[in-house]
mmCIF file of C-alpha atoms (C1' of nucleotides) in Angstrom:
data_model
loop_
_atom_site.group_PDB
_atom_site.id
_atom_site.type_symbol
_atom_site.label_atom_id
_atom_site.label_comp_id
_atom_site.label_asym_id
_atom_site.label_seq_id
_atom_site.Cartn_x
_atom_site.Cartn_y
_atom_site.Cartn_z
ATOM 1 C CA UNK A 1 -262.146 -31.920 39.694
ATOM 2 C CA UNK A 2 -263.387 -33.003 43.081
ATOM 3 C CA UNK A 3 -265.292 -36.216 43.576
ATOM 4 C CA UNK A 4 -268.286 -34.221 44.752
ATOM 5 C CA UNK A 5 -268.254 -32.252 41.547
ATOM 6 C CA UNK A 6 -268.146 -35.397 39.450
ATOM 7 C CA UNK A 7 -270.911 -37.007 41.449
ATOM 8 C CA UNK A 8 -273.024 -33.908 40.975
ATOM 9 C CA UNK A 9 -272.417 -34.043 37.225
ATOM 10 C CA UNK A 10 -273.389 -37.686 37.088
ATOM 11 C CA UNK A 11 -276.575 -37.091 39.080
ATOM 12 C CA UNK A 12 -277.491 -34.156 36.863
ATOM 13 C CA UNK A 13 -277.358 -36.420 33.860
ATOM 14 C CA UNK A 14 -279.063 -39.304 35.569
ATOM 15 C CA UNK A 15 -275.911 -41.396 35.474
ATOM 16 C CA UNK A 16 -275.475 -43.865 38.281
ATOM 17 C CA UNK A 17 -272.476 -43.294 40.470
ATOM 18 C CA UNK A 18 -269.931 -46.076 40.926
ATOM 19 C CA UNK A 19 -266.289 -45.758 41.864
ATOM 20 C CA UNK A 20 -265.286 -47.454 38.615
ATOM 21 C CA UNK A 21 -267.294 -44.978 36.598
ATOM 22 C CA UNK A 22 -265.752 -42.042 38.384
ATOM 23 C CA UNK A 23 -262.318 -43.513 37.764
ATOM 24 C CA UNK A 24 -263.000 -44.039 34.062
ATOM 25 C CA UNK A 25 -264.274 -40.496 33.761
ATOM 26 C CA UNK A 26 -261.187 -39.158 35.509
ATOM 27 C CA UNK A 27 -258.965 -41.202 33.208
ATOM 28 C CA UNK A 28 -260.577 -39.723 30.113
ATOM 29 C CA UNK A 29 -260.356 -36.191 31.483
ATOM 30 C CA UNK A 30 -256.742 -36.525 32.454
ATOM 31 C CA UNK A 31 -255.312 -37.935 29.238
ATOM 32 C CA UNK A 32 -255.304 -37.171 25.584
ATOM 33 C CA UNK A 33 -257.733 -39.267 23.489
ATOM 34 C CA UNK A 34 -257.125 -42.473 25.433
ATOM 35 C CA UNK A 35 -258.233 -45.785 24.028
ATOM 36 C CA UNK A 36 -259.787 -48.510 26.159
ATOM 37 C CA UNK A 37 -256.540 -50.300 26.709
ATOM 38 C CA UNK A 38 -254.817 -47.174 27.942
ATOM 39 C CA UNK A 39 -257.619 -46.496 30.379
ATOM 40 C CA UNK A 40 -257.459 -50.062 31.629
ATOM 41 C CA UNK A 41 -253.742 -49.821 32.236
ATOM 42 C CA UNK A 42 -254.143 -46.486 34.001
ATOM 43 C CA UNK A 43 -256.701 -47.914 36.399
ATOM 44 C CA UNK A 44 -255.328 -51.392 37.022
ATOM 45 C CA UNK A 45 -253.283 -50.104 39.935
ATOM 46 C CA UNK A 46 -256.357 -48.932 41.797
ATOM 47 C CA UNK A 47 -258.790 -51.516 40.454
ATOM 48 C CA UNK A 48 -256.957 -54.769 39.840
ATOM 49 C CA UNK A 49 -260.179 -56.529 38.906
ATOM 50 C CA UNK A 50 -261.304 -53.964 36.390
ATOM 51 C CA UNK A 51 -261.956 -55.454 32.957
ATOM 52 C CA UNK A 52 -262.428 -54.129 29.468
ATOM 53 C CA UNK A 53 -266.144 -54.870 29.619
ATOM 54 C CA UNK A 54 -266.628 -52.467 32.489
ATOM 55 C CA UNK A 55 -264.544 -49.800 30.829
ATOM 56 C CA UNK A 56 -266.585 -50.122 27.644
ATOM 57 C CA UNK A 57 -269.814 -50.039 29.622
ATOM 58 C CA UNK A 58 -268.817 -46.902 31.412
ATOM 59 C CA UNK A 59 -267.513 -45.132 28.357
ATOM 60 C CA UNK A 60 -270.781 -45.860 26.626
ATOM 61 C CA UNK A 61 -272.766 -44.610 29.600
ATOM 62 C CA UNK A 62 -270.693 -41.433 29.803
ATOM 63 C CA UNK A 63 -271.017 -40.836 26.097
ATOM 64 C CA UNK A 64 -274.782 -41.343 26.140
ATOM 65 C CA UNK A 65 -274.945 -38.817 28.961
ATOM 66 C CA UNK A 66 -272.965 -36.358 26.878
ATOM 67 C CA UNK A 67 -270.086 -36.196 29.319
ATOM 68 C CA UNK A 68 -267.468 -37.414 26.857
ATOM 69 C CA UNK A 69 -267.136 -37.902 23.110
ATOM 70 C CA UNK A 70 -266.164 -40.907 21.128
ATOM 71 C CA UNK A 71 -263.529 -40.302 18.477
ATOM 72 C CA UNK A 72 -262.600 -42.856 15.880
ATOM 73 C CA UNK A 73 -259.053 -43.132 14.652
ATOM 74 C CA UNK A 74 -258.357 -43.564 10.986
ATOM 75 C CA UNK A 75 -258.096 -47.281 11.697
ATOM 76 C CA UNK A 76 -261.495 -47.416 13.340
ATOM 77 C CA UNK A 77 -260.304 -47.721 16.888
ATOM 78 C CA UNK A 78 -262.327 -46.082 19.589
ATOM 79 C CA UNK A 79 -260.780 -43.302 21.534
ATOM 80 C CA UNK A 80 -262.458 -40.999 23.962
ATOM 81 C CA UNK A 81 -262.306 -37.312 24.468
ATOM 82 C CA UNK A 82 -263.261 -35.517 27.632
ATOM 83 C CA UNK A 83 -262.961 -32.128 26.017
ATOM 84 C CA UNK A 84 -266.390 -31.416 24.727
ATOM 85 C CA UNK A 85 -265.210 -28.478 22.729
ATOM 86 C CA UNK A 86 -266.105 -29.063 19.093
ATOM 87 C CA UNK A 87 -263.178 -29.489 16.789
ATOM 88 C CA UNK A 88 -262.393 -30.520 13.263
ATOM 89 C CA UNK A 89 -259.821 -32.672 11.586
ATOM 90 C CA UNK A 90 -257.054 -32.128 9.106
ATOM 91 C CA UNK A 91 -256.201 -35.366 7.355
ATOM 92 C CA UNK A 92 -252.953 -35.613 5.494
ATOM 93 C CA UNK A 93 -253.616 -37.558 2.315
ATOM 94 C CA UNK A 94 -250.037 -38.719 2.012
ATOM 95 C CA UNK A 95 -248.817 -39.210 5.508
ATOM 96 C CA UNK A 96 -251.659 -40.722 7.500
ATOM 97 C CA UNK A 97 -251.650 -37.943 10.050
ATOM 98 C CA UNK A 98 -254.665 -36.418 11.725
ATOM 99 C CA UNK A 99 -254.446 -32.997 13.301
ATOM 100 C CA UNK A 100 -257.058 -31.404 15.496
ATOM 101 C CA UNK A 101 -258.349 -28.108 14.248
ATOM 102 C CA UNK A 102 -260.154 -25.900 16.710
ATOM 103 C CA UNK A 103 -262.170 -23.178 15.039
ATOM 104 C CA UNK A 104 -265.118 -21.831 16.942
ATOM 105 C CA UNK A 105 -266.090 -19.511 14.158
ATOM 106 C CA UNK A 106 -266.356 -22.429 11.759
ATOM 107 C CA UNK A 107 -268.367 -24.482 14.210
ATOM 108 C CA UNK A 108 -270.739 -21.604 14.822
ATOM 109 C CA UNK A 109 -271.132 -20.932 11.131
ATOM 110 C CA UNK A 110 -272.104 -24.545 10.503
ATOM 111 C CA UNK A 111 -274.539 -24.698 13.396
ATOM 112 C CA UNK A 112 -276.163 -21.549 12.108
ATOM 113 C CA UNK A 113 -276.253 -22.923 8.569
ATOM 114 C CA UNK A 114 -278.040 -26.080 9.589
ATOM 115 C CA UNK A 115 -280.355 -24.257 11.931
ATOM 116 C CA UNK A 116 -281.578 -22.249 8.955
ATOM 117 C CA UNK A 117 -281.451 -25.148 6.537
ATOM 118 C CA UNK A 118 -282.163 -28.326 8.458
ATOM 119 C CA UNK A 119 -281.788 -31.683 6.802
ATOM 120 C CA UNK A 120 -285.115 -33.362 6.308
ATOM 121 C CA UNK A 121 -285.300 -36.648 8.148
ATOM 122 C CA UNK A 122 -282.081 -36.250 10.074
ATOM 123 C CA UNK A 123 -281.407 -34.789 13.457
ATOM 124 C CA UNK A 124 -277.854 -33.528 13.802
ATOM 125 C CA UNK A 125 -276.148 -33.881 17.141
ATOM 126 C CA UNK A 126 -272.573 -33.155 16.138
ATOM 127 C CA UNK A 127 -270.814 -31.695 13.137
ATOM 128 C CA UNK A 128 -267.240 -32.385 12.194
ATOM 129 C CA UNK A 129 -265.417 -31.059 9.180
ATOM 130 C CA UNK A 130 -262.721 -33.183 7.660
ATOM 131 C CA UNK A 131 -260.219 -31.361 5.531
ATOM 132 C CA UNK A 132 -258.120 -33.590 3.334
ATOM 133 C CA UNK A 133 -254.909 -32.195 2.009
ATOM 134 C CA UNK A 134 -251.216 -31.811 2.533
ATOM 135 C CA UNK A 135 -249.207 -30.501 5.401
ATOM 136 C CA UNK A 136 -247.071 -27.729 3.952
ATOM 137 C CA UNK A 137 -243.389 -28.080 4.558
ATOM 138 C CA UNK A 138 -241.935 -25.142 6.394
ATOM 139 C CA UNK A 139 -238.792 -23.557 5.081
ATOM 140 C CA UNK A 140 -235.881 -24.403 7.319
ATOM 141 C CA UNK B 1 -269.310 -47.949 -17.320
ATOM 142 C CA UNK B 2 -267.758 -50.181 -19.916
ATOM 143 C CA UNK B 3 -264.923 -52.534 -19.124
ATOM 144 C CA UNK B 4 -262.702 -50.633 -21.544
ATOM 145 C CA UNK B 5 -263.371 -47.430 -19.689
ATOM 146 C CA UNK B 6 -262.503 -48.998 -16.364
ATOM 147 C CA UNK B 7 -259.350 -50.547 -17.758
ATOM 148 C CA UNK B 8 -258.324 -47.185 -19.152
ATOM 149 C CA UNK B 9 -258.888 -45.591 -15.740
ATOM 150 C CA UNK B 10 -256.811 -48.231 -14.032
ATOM 151 C CA UNK B 11 -253.971 -47.853 -16.519
ATOM 152 C CA UNK B 12 -254.041 -44.082 -16.153
ATOM 153 C CA UNK B 13 -253.483 -44.496 -12.441
ATOM 154 C CA UNK B 14 -250.928 -47.227 -12.809
ATOM 155 C CA UNK B 15 -253.240 -49.791 -11.281
ATOM 156 C CA UNK B 16 -252.861 -53.351 -12.455
ATOM 157 C CA UNK B 17 -255.876 -54.784 -14.151
ATOM 158 C CA UNK B 18 -257.403 -57.999 -12.855
ATOM 159 C CA UNK B 19 -260.965 -59.217 -13.260
ATOM 160 C CA UNK B 20 -261.392 -59.271 -9.488
ATOM 161 C CA UNK B 21 -260.278 -55.683 -9.207
ATOM 162 C CA UNK B 22 -262.661 -54.585 -11.917
ATOM 163 C CA UNK B 23 -265.449 -56.429 -10.154
ATOM 164 C CA UNK B 24 -264.660 -54.824 -6.806
ATOM 165 C CA UNK B 25 -264.584 -51.409 -8.420
ATOM 166 C CA UNK B 26 -267.938 -52.058 -10.095
ATOM 167 C CA UNK B 27 -269.386 -53.201 -6.794
ATOM 168 C CA UNK B 28 -268.363 -49.988 -5.068
ATOM 169 C CA UNK B 29 -269.697 -47.867 -7.904
ATOM 170 C CA UNK B 30 -273.002 -49.661 -8.051
ATOM 171 C CA UNK B 31 -273.905 -49.666 -4.382
ATOM 172 C CA UNK B 32 -274.137 -47.279 -1.507
ATOM 173 C CA UNK B 33 -271.140 -47.213 0.775
ATOM 174 C CA UNK B 34 -270.728 -50.963 0.772
ATOM 175 C CA UNK B 35 -268.654 -52.647 3.406
ATOM 176 C CA UNK B 36 -266.312 -55.503 2.631
ATOM 177 C CA UNK B 37 -268.846 -58.156 3.474
ATOM 178 C CA UNK B 38 -271.451 -56.672 1.182
ATOM 179 C CA UNK B 39 -268.974 -56.548 -1.670
ATOM 180 C CA UNK B 40 -267.999 -60.148 -1.034
ATOM 181 C CA UNK B 41 -271.601 -61.291 -1.135
ATOM 182 C CA UNK B 42 -272.265 -59.312 -4.297
ATOM 183 C CA UNK B 43 -269.384 -60.959 -6.083
ATOM 184 C CA UNK B 44 -269.566 -64.517 -4.757
ATOM 185 C CA UNK B 45 -271.886 -65.478 -7.604
ATOM 186 C CA UNK B 46 -269.334 -64.587 -10.233
ATOM 187 C CA UNK B 47 -266.223 -65.358 -8.196
ATOM 188 C CA UNK B 48 -266.942 -68.231 -5.856
ATOM 189 C CA UNK B 49 -263.349 -68.304 -4.672
ATOM 190 C CA UNK B 50 -263.113 -64.631 -3.876
ATOM 191 C CA UNK B 51 -262.060 -63.965 -0.284
ATOM 192 C CA UNK B 52 -262.065 -61.013 2.040
ATOM 193 C CA UNK B 53 -258.292 -60.648 1.737
ATOM 194 C CA UNK B 54 -258.552 -59.965 -1.975
ATOM 195 C CA UNK B 55 -261.390 -57.517 -1.493
ATOM 196 C CA UNK B 56 -259.380 -55.637 1.133
ATOM 197 C CA UNK B 57 -256.327 -55.650 -1.128
ATOM 198 C CA UNK B 58 -258.256 -54.234 -4.013
ATOM 199 C CA UNK B 59 -260.073 -51.617 -2.014
ATOM 200 C CA UNK B 60 -256.771 -50.423 -0.677
ATOM 201 C CA UNK B 61 -255.252 -50.330 -4.156
ATOM 202 C CA UNK B 62 -258.240 -48.411 -5.525
ATOM 203 C CA UNK B 63 -258.152 -45.960 -2.659
ATOM 204 C CA UNK B 64 -254.438 -45.343 -3.053
ATOM 205 C CA UNK B 65 -255.074 -44.641 -6.706
ATOM 206 C CA UNK B 66 -257.754 -42.124 -5.803
ATOM 207 C CA UNK B 67 -260.507 -44.036 -7.545
ATOM 208 C CA UNK B 68 -262.618 -44.537 -4.438
ATOM 209 C CA UNK B 69 -262.793 -43.127 -0.945
ATOM 210 C CA UNK B 70 -262.722 -44.869 2.365
ATOM 211 C CA UNK B 71 -265.320 -43.828 4.907
ATOM 212 C CA UNK B 72 -265.404 -44.949 8.503
ATOM 213 C CA UNK B 73 -268.768 -45.610 10.081
ATOM 214 C CA UNK B 74 -269.564 -44.250 13.496
ATOM 215 C CA UNK B 75 -268.895 -47.803 14.646
ATOM 216 C CA UNK B 76 -265.469 -47.855 13.066
ATOM 217 C CA UNK B 77 -266.308 -50.123 10.187
ATOM 218 C CA UNK B 78 -264.786 -49.523 6.795
ATOM 219 C CA UNK B 79 -267.091 -48.617 4.004
ATOM 220 C CA UNK B 80 -266.210 -47.411 0.560
ATOM 221 C CA UNK B 81 -267.541 -44.657 -1.602
ATOM 222 C CA UNK B 82 -267.223 -44.512 -5.374
ATOM 223 C CA UNK B 83 -268.713 -41.049 -5.720
ATOM 224 C CA UNK B 84 -265.876 -38.623 -6.160
ATOM 225 C CA UNK B 85 -268.180 -35.649 -6.581
ATOM 226 C CA UNK B 86 -268.040 -33.369 -3.552
ATOM 227 C CA UNK B 87 -270.592 -34.379 -1.004
ATOM 228 C CA UNK B 88 -271.074 -34.745 2.697
ATOM 229 C CA UNK B 89 -272.078 -37.542 4.999
ATOM 230 C CA UNK B 90 -274.793 -38.145 7.531
ATOM 231 C CA UNK B 91 -273.714 -40.824 9.965
ATOM 232 C CA UNK B 92 -276.311 -42.493 12.092
ATOM 233 C CA UNK B 93 -274.927 -42.881 15.579
ATOM 234 C CA UNK B 94 -277.129 -45.859 16.320
ATOM 235 C CA UNK B 95 -277.518 -47.766 13.110
ATOM 236 C CA UNK B 96 -274.277 -48.019 11.147
ATOM 237 C CA UNK B 97 -275.792 -46.176 8.219
ATOM 238 C CA UNK B 98 -274.189 -43.545 6.039
ATOM 239 C CA UNK B 99 -276.270 -41.226 3.913
ATOM 240 C CA UNK B 100 -274.928 -38.956 1.217
ATOM 241 C CA UNK B 101 -275.705 -35.323 1.527
ATOM 242 C CA UNK B 102 -275.237 -33.249 -1.591
ATOM 243 C CA UNK B 103 -275.286 -29.562 -0.797
ATOM 244 C CA UNK B 104 -273.464 -27.296 -3.197
ATOM 245 C CA UNK B 105 -274.255 -24.250 -1.135
ATOM 246 C CA UNK B 106 -272.573 -25.811 1.879
ATOM 247 C CA UNK B 107 -269.552 -26.851 -0.139
ATOM 248 C CA UNK B 108 -269.224 -23.384 -1.632
ATOM 249 C CA UNK B 109 -269.639 -21.722 1.741
ATOM 250 C CA UNK B 110 -266.811 -23.808 3.182
ATOM 251 C CA UNK B 111 -264.488 -23.254 0.228
ATOM 252 C CA UNK B 112 -265.103 -19.531 0.561
ATOM 253 C CA UNK B 113 -264.550 -19.662 4.298
ATOM 254 C CA UNK B 114 -261.175 -21.334 3.953
ATOM 255 C CA UNK B 115 -260.160 -19.151 1.026
ATOM 256 C CA UNK B 116 -260.571 -16.149 3.329
ATOM 257 C CA UNK B 117 -259.177 -17.882 6.385
ATOM 258 C CA UNK B 118 -256.627 -20.419 5.259
ATOM 259 C CA UNK B 119 -255.138 -22.856 7.712
ATOM 260 C CA UNK B 120 -251.525 -22.120 8.345
ATOM 261 C CA UNK B 121 -249.344 -24.986 7.263
ATOM 262 C CA UNK B 122 -252.055 -26.973 5.559
ATOM 263 C CA UNK B 123 -253.210 -27.003 1.973
ATOM 264 C CA UNK B 124 -256.783 -28.198 1.606
ATOM 265 C CA UNK B 125 -257.712 -30.278 -1.385
ATOM 266 C CA UNK B 126 -261.056 -31.677 -0.284
ATOM 267 C CA UNK B 127 -263.572 -30.761 2.382
ATOM 268 C CA UNK B 128 -266.122 -33.149 3.760
ATOM 269 C CA UNK B 129 -268.583 -32.472 6.520
ATOM 270 C CA UNK B 130 -269.675 -35.354 8.684
ATOM 271 C CA UNK B 131 -272.892 -34.902 10.552
ATOM 272 C CA UNK B 132 -273.482 -37.357 13.341
ATOM 273 C CA UNK B 133 -276.998 -37.861 14.532
ATOM 274 C CA UNK B 134 -280.151 -39.877 14.173
ATOM 275 C CA UNK B 135 -282.368 -40.612 11.252
ATOM 276 C CA UNK B 136 -285.754 -39.269 12.224
ATOM 277 C CA UNK B 137 -288.622 -41.701 12.152
ATOM 278 C CA UNK B 138 -291.379 -40.643 9.797
ATOM 279 C CA UNK B 139 -294.914 -40.502 11.094
ATOM 280 C CA UNK B 140 -296.885 -43.459 9.779
ATOM 281 C "C1'" DT C 1 -239.076 -62.607 -16.158
ATOM 282 C "C1'" DT C 2 -240.587 -60.581 -12.097
ATOM 283 C "C1'" DG C 3 -243.172 -58.187 -9.126
ATOM 284 C "C1'" DA C 4 -248.009 -58.028 -8.013
ATOM 285 C "C1'" DT C 5 -252.163 -60.452 -7.083
ATOM 286 C "C1'" DT C 6 -255.081 -64.259 -5.664
ATOM 287 C "C1'" DG C 7 -257.095 -67.355 -2.405
ATOM 288 C "C1'" DC C 8 -256.704 -69.946 1.655
ATOM 289 C "C1'" DA C 9 -256.077 -70.458 6.406
ATOM 290 C "C1'" DA C 10 -254.728 -68.688 10.498
ATOM 291 C "C1'" DA C 11 -253.700 -65.057 13.509
ATOM 292 C "C1'" DG C 12 -254.475 -60.583 15.615
ATOM 293 C "C1'" DG C 13 -256.837 -57.173 17.818
ATOM 294 C "C1'" DT C 14 -260.931 -54.852 19.380
ATOM 295 C "C1'" DT C 15 -265.513 -54.841 20.927
ATOM 296 C "C1'" DT C 16 -269.633 -57.290 22.469
ATOM 297 C "C1'" DT C 17 -272.312 -60.669 24.957
ATOM 298 C "C1'" DG C 18 -274.157 -63.799 28.660
ATOM 299 C "C1'" DC C 19 -274.427 -64.373 33.134
ATOM 300 C "C1'" DA C 20 -274.060 -64.740 38.287
ATOM 301 C "C1'" DG C 21 -273.352 -61.936 42.022
ATOM 302 C "C1'" DC C 22 -273.420 -57.345 43.794
ATOM 303 C "C1'" DT C 23 -274.823 -52.321 44.335
ATOM 304 C "C1'" DA C 24 -277.031 -47.780 43.875
ATOM 305 C "C1'" DC C 25 -281.133 -45.681 44.259
ATOM 306 C "C1'" DG D 1 -286.898 -54.350 45.666
ATOM 307 C "C1'" DT D 2 -285.250 -53.736 41.273
ATOM 308 C "C1'" DA D 3 -282.950 -51.963 37.607
ATOM 309 C "C1'" DG D 4 -278.421 -51.309 36.670
ATOM 310 C "C1'" DC D 5 -273.423 -52.384 37.252
ATOM 311 C "C1'" DT D 6 -269.233 -55.377 37.782
ATOM 312 C "C1'" DG D 7 -266.128 -58.798 36.463
ATOM 313 C "C1'" DC D 8 -265.143 -63.016 34.189
ATOM 314 C "C1'" DA D 9 -264.894 -65.817 30.216
ATOM 315 C "C1'" DA D 10 -266.180 -66.686 25.804
ATOM 316 C "C1'" DA D 11 -267.805 -65.315 21.541
ATOM 317 C "C1'" DA D 12 -268.220 -62.337 17.731
ATOM 318 C "C1'" DC D 13 -266.422 -59.375 14.605
ATOM 319 C "C1'" DC D 14 -263.405 -57.116 11.434
ATOM 320 C "C1'" DT D 15 -259.006 -56.709 9.433
ATOM 321 C "C1'" DT D 16 -254.340 -58.245 8.626
ATOM 322 C "C1'" DT D 17 -250.721 -61.547 7.652
ATOM 323 C "C1'" DG D 18 -247.994 -65.458 5.636
ATOM 324 C "C1'" DC D 19 -247.538 -68.111 1.901
ATOM 325 C "C1'" DA D 20 -247.681 -70.991 -2.350
ATOM 326 C "C1'" DA D 21 -249.589 -70.784 -6.797
ATOM 327 C "C1'" DT D 22 -250.851 -67.863 -10.488
ATOM 328 C "C1'" DC D 23 -250.974 -63.857 -13.451
ATOM 329 C "C1'" DA D 24 -250.217 -59.084 -15.643
ATOM 330 C "C1'" DA D 25 -246.995 -56.272 -17.678
#
DNA sequence: TTGATTGCAAAGGTTTTGCAGCTAC
DNA sequence: GTAGCTGCAAAACCTTTGCAATCAA
């Protein structure tokens, strides 16, 4: 994505443009669920003075603007996701594994369900289904 | 629940019985998604020497035994849930609050959905929907 | 008896905060 | 000009670990 494109996106969302913020955004887009430390390491080359505080600040700003999503690992660590596509999780109850599960039909069905049957006193912004179970062993 | 009942449950699951463990289990059952600190404070009266380490140990043991569930807040904090009945969660993205959402229709709809459209290579035993969003302020 | 649990203290790791100087708008 | 951002250091926070004494089975 070109810088101009990113800057346009930021402006659209009322997000201030700084080179660090653009870099953080790029880092999230270009890697798979990075955590803060990973992002820091990725950007240290270009921004030797960059610190965790700034990365956190920017991730928060980008998330508030709806440009990225926060994902929590099973251990409660923050990771970030630049793919805004809704997805769900398969959690292995024995092996501590989380798998992404993309299922547009499911997502749509749930959105529709809650549109018809809203929850009193709660405004939903995102729905995620967690399926607990076991990964089936494949015959070999 | 009587002590005898709890002890029977523990034995059934092969969980060692200690008074601290019983107390931690009671604390989870009797409160809403408590975090470790809340449990500690609840039990300090009766167990002045109780420490976080022991609470963590016991929560882990109880979770492994399937007697309670671990839930992660939107902020990545561990909370525990003693309700094993199927239900869903509303997670406040601002306030570190978890609300239970009982909705049999939703649960049934999802079970039906996955019965018709099973996930290849994964056997579902429990489905939980997490809805992230904001608790709406009531007009006063 | 022996393997698990407790409680204490300390460490570990992640995220947040305060603040002075700087920057985008 | 001013509200917001950066970078630094320190603090805050939550969870885990090591270990000696104790306890359940």
